Amino acid sequence: MLDYMSKILKFVIGRLRGVRYAFKGVLMLLKTEPSIQVQAVIGILMTGLGFYFHITPLEWMMQIFAIGLVMSIEGLNTTAEAIADFIHPDFHNKIGFIKDIAAGAVFIASITAVIIGVLIYFPYLR
């Protein structure tokens, strides 16, 4: 029984460390990446609009999902760019291709978020 509890404690401590590293990553993104900073401000403004217009729980879910989607994909884009720059700091066509695809993924997520925002807020603005 003691061995089983020790394994559970070790598991929980490992997960808490993982959360600490993830939180550190979020803070690093917010401190160093202008695109994430802009998206965070937009997310805060959209959250304020949600409170102002008293959007429905379903609308909140969609809005939170859209904000999280854009910021998550931007974090992955930043990661892809950092890895590409680390591997090949000079210009290279294949590295440029990788960066363009990652930026395209952010663009798709952003357009999706804008569409969700229009669908949520257009009825409130009429």
Short mmCIF file of C-alpha atoms in Angstrom, two decimals:
data_model
loop_
_atom_site.label_atom_id
_atom_site.label_comp_id
_atom_site.label_asym_id
_atom_site.label_seq_id
_atom_site.Cartn_x
_atom_site.Cartn_y
_atom_site.Cartn_z
CA MET A 1 0.00 0.00 0.00
CA LEU A 2 2.84 2.40 0.86
CA ASP A 3 4.50 1.68 -2.51
CA TYR A 4 1.22 2.44 -4.31
CA MET A 5 0.85 5.77 -2.46
CA SER A 6 4.46 6.63 -3.27
CA LYS A 7 3.77 6.07 -6.98
CA ILE A 8 0.67 8.26 -6.84
CA LEU A 9 2.59 11.03 -5.06
CA LYS A 10 5.40 10.81 -7.62
CA PHE A 11 2.84 10.98 -10.44
CA VAL A 12 1.12 14.05 -8.95
CA ILE A 13 4.44 15.84 -8.38
CA GLY A 14 5.43 15.13 -11.98
CA ARG A 15 2.16 16.61 -13.26
CA LEU A 16 2.58 19.70 -11.08
CA ARG A 17 6.06 20.23 -12.53
CA GLY A 18 4.56 19.93 -16.00
CA VAL A 19 1.99 22.60 -15.18
CA ARG A 20 4.76 24.84 -13.88
CA TYR A 21 6.69 24.48 -17.16
CA ALA A 22 3.54 25.13 -19.18
CA PHE A 23 2.77 28.27 -17.17
CA LYS A 24 6.39 29.40 -17.66
CA GLY A 25 5.92 28.90 -21.41
CA VAL A 26 2.77 31.03 -21.43
CA LEU A 27 4.58 33.81 -19.56
CA MET A 28 7.54 33.60 -21.98
CA LEU A 29 5.17 33.90 -24.94
CA LEU A 30 3.38 36.89 -23.42
CA LYS A 31 6.64 38.64 -22.51
CA THR A 32 8.53 38.09 -25.76
CA GLU A 33 6.10 37.70 -28.67
CA PRO A 34 4.35 40.83 -29.99
CA SER A 35 1.80 38.79 -31.95
CA ILE A 36 0.68 36.95 -28.81
CA GLN A 37 0.55 40.26 -26.94
CA VAL A 38 -1.78 41.71 -29.58
CA GLN A 39 -3.93 38.58 -29.53
CA ALA A 40 -4.10 38.65 -25.73
CA VAL A 41 -5.32 42.26 -25.84
CA ILE A 42 -7.93 41.32 -28.46
CA GLY A 43 -8.97 38.38 -26.29
CA ILE A 44 -9.38 40.66 -23.28
CA LEU A 45 -11.42 43.15 -25.35
CA MET A 46 -13.65 40.36 -26.67
CA THR A 47 -14.14 39.08 -23.14
CA GLY A 48 -15.17 42.58 -22.09
CA LEU A 49 -17.67 42.67 -24.96
CA GLY A 50 -19.03 39.32 -23.80
CA PHE A 51 -19.74 40.75 -20.36
CA TYR A 52 -21.15 43.96 -21.82
CA PHE A 53 -23.60 42.17 -24.14
CA HIS A 54 -24.37 39.33 -21.70
CA ILE A 55 -23.66 36.65 -24.30
CA THR A 56 -25.11 33.19 -23.76
CA PRO A 57 -23.16 30.26 -22.27
CA LEU A 58 -22.86 28.70 -25.74
CA GLU A 59 -21.51 31.97 -27.12
CA TRP A 60 -19.01 32.10 -24.25
CA MET A 61 -17.86 28.58 -25.08
CA MET A 62 -17.36 29.46 -28.73
CA GLN A 63 -15.57 32.71 -27.90
CA ILE A 64 -13.25 31.08 -25.38
CA PHE A 65 -12.54 28.29 -27.85
CA ALA A 66 -11.72 30.81 -30.60
CA ILE A 67 -9.39 32.84 -28.37
CA GLY A 68 -7.65 29.71 -27.14
CA LEU A 69 -7.36 28.32 -30.66
CA VAL A 70 -5.69 31.43 -32.06
CA MET A 71 -3.29 31.81 -29.14
CA SER A 72 -2.40 28.11 -29.13
CA ILE A 73 -1.71 28.01 -32.86
CA GLU A 74 0.34 31.21 -32.54
CA GLY A 75 2.39 29.50 -29.83
CA LEU A 76 3.01 26.55 -32.16
CA ASN A 77 3.92 28.98 -34.96
CA THR A 78 6.44 30.69 -32.67
CA THR A 79 7.88 27.29 -31.79
CA ALA A 80 8.20 26.25 -35.43
CA GLU A 81 9.93 29.52 -36.28
CA ALA A 82 12.33 29.25 -33.34
CA ILE A 83 13.27 25.68 -34.22
CA ALA A 84 13.71 26.57 -37.90
CA ASP A 85 15.90 29.57 -37.04
CA PHE A 86 17.96 27.45 -34.65
CA ILE A 87 18.52 24.72 -37.24
CA HIS A 88 19.19 27.06 -40.15
CA PRO A 89 19.70 30.73 -39.18
CA ASP A 90 20.33 31.87 -42.76
CA PHE A 91 17.64 32.11 -45.40
CA HIS A 92 16.69 28.78 -46.92
CA ASN A 93 13.73 27.99 -49.19
CA LYS A 94 12.62 24.96 -47.16
CA ILE A 95 12.82 26.89 -43.88
CA GLY A 96 10.79 29.69 -45.48
CA PHE A 97 8.24 27.10 -46.64
CA ILE A 98 7.90 25.73 -43.09
CA LYS A 99 7.49 29.22 -41.63
CA ASP A 100 4.90 30.16 -44.24
CA ILE A 101 2.85 27.04 -43.49
CA ALA A 102 2.97 27.77 -39.74
CA ALA A 103 1.90 31.38 -40.39
CA GLY A 104 -0.88 30.08 -42.63
CA ALA A 105 -2.18 27.95 -39.77
CA VAL A 106 -2.37 31.05 -37.56
CA PHE A 107 -4.19 32.88 -40.35
CA ILE A 108 -6.77 30.08 -40.65
CA ALA A 109 -7.34 30.10 -36.88
CA SER A 110 -7.62 33.90 -36.87
CA ILE A 111 -10.16 33.97 -39.71
CA THR A 112 -12.14 31.28 -37.90
CA ALA A 113 -12.10 33.41 -34.73
CA VAL A 114 -13.27 36.48 -36.65
CA ILE A 115 -16.15 34.52 -38.16
CA ILE A 116 -17.13 33.23 -34.72
CA GLY A 117 -16.96 36.79 -33.36
CA VAL A 118 -19.17 38.12 -36.16
CA LEU A 119 -21.69 35.32 -35.62
CA ILE A 120 -21.79 36.04 -31.90
CA TYR A 121 -21.88 39.85 -31.92
CA PHE A 122 -23.72 40.78 -35.12
CA PRO A 123 -27.16 40.07 -33.59
CA TYR A 124 -26.29 42.26 -30.58
CA LEU A 125 -25.23 45.17 -32.78
CA ARG A 126 -28.41 45.31 -34.88
#
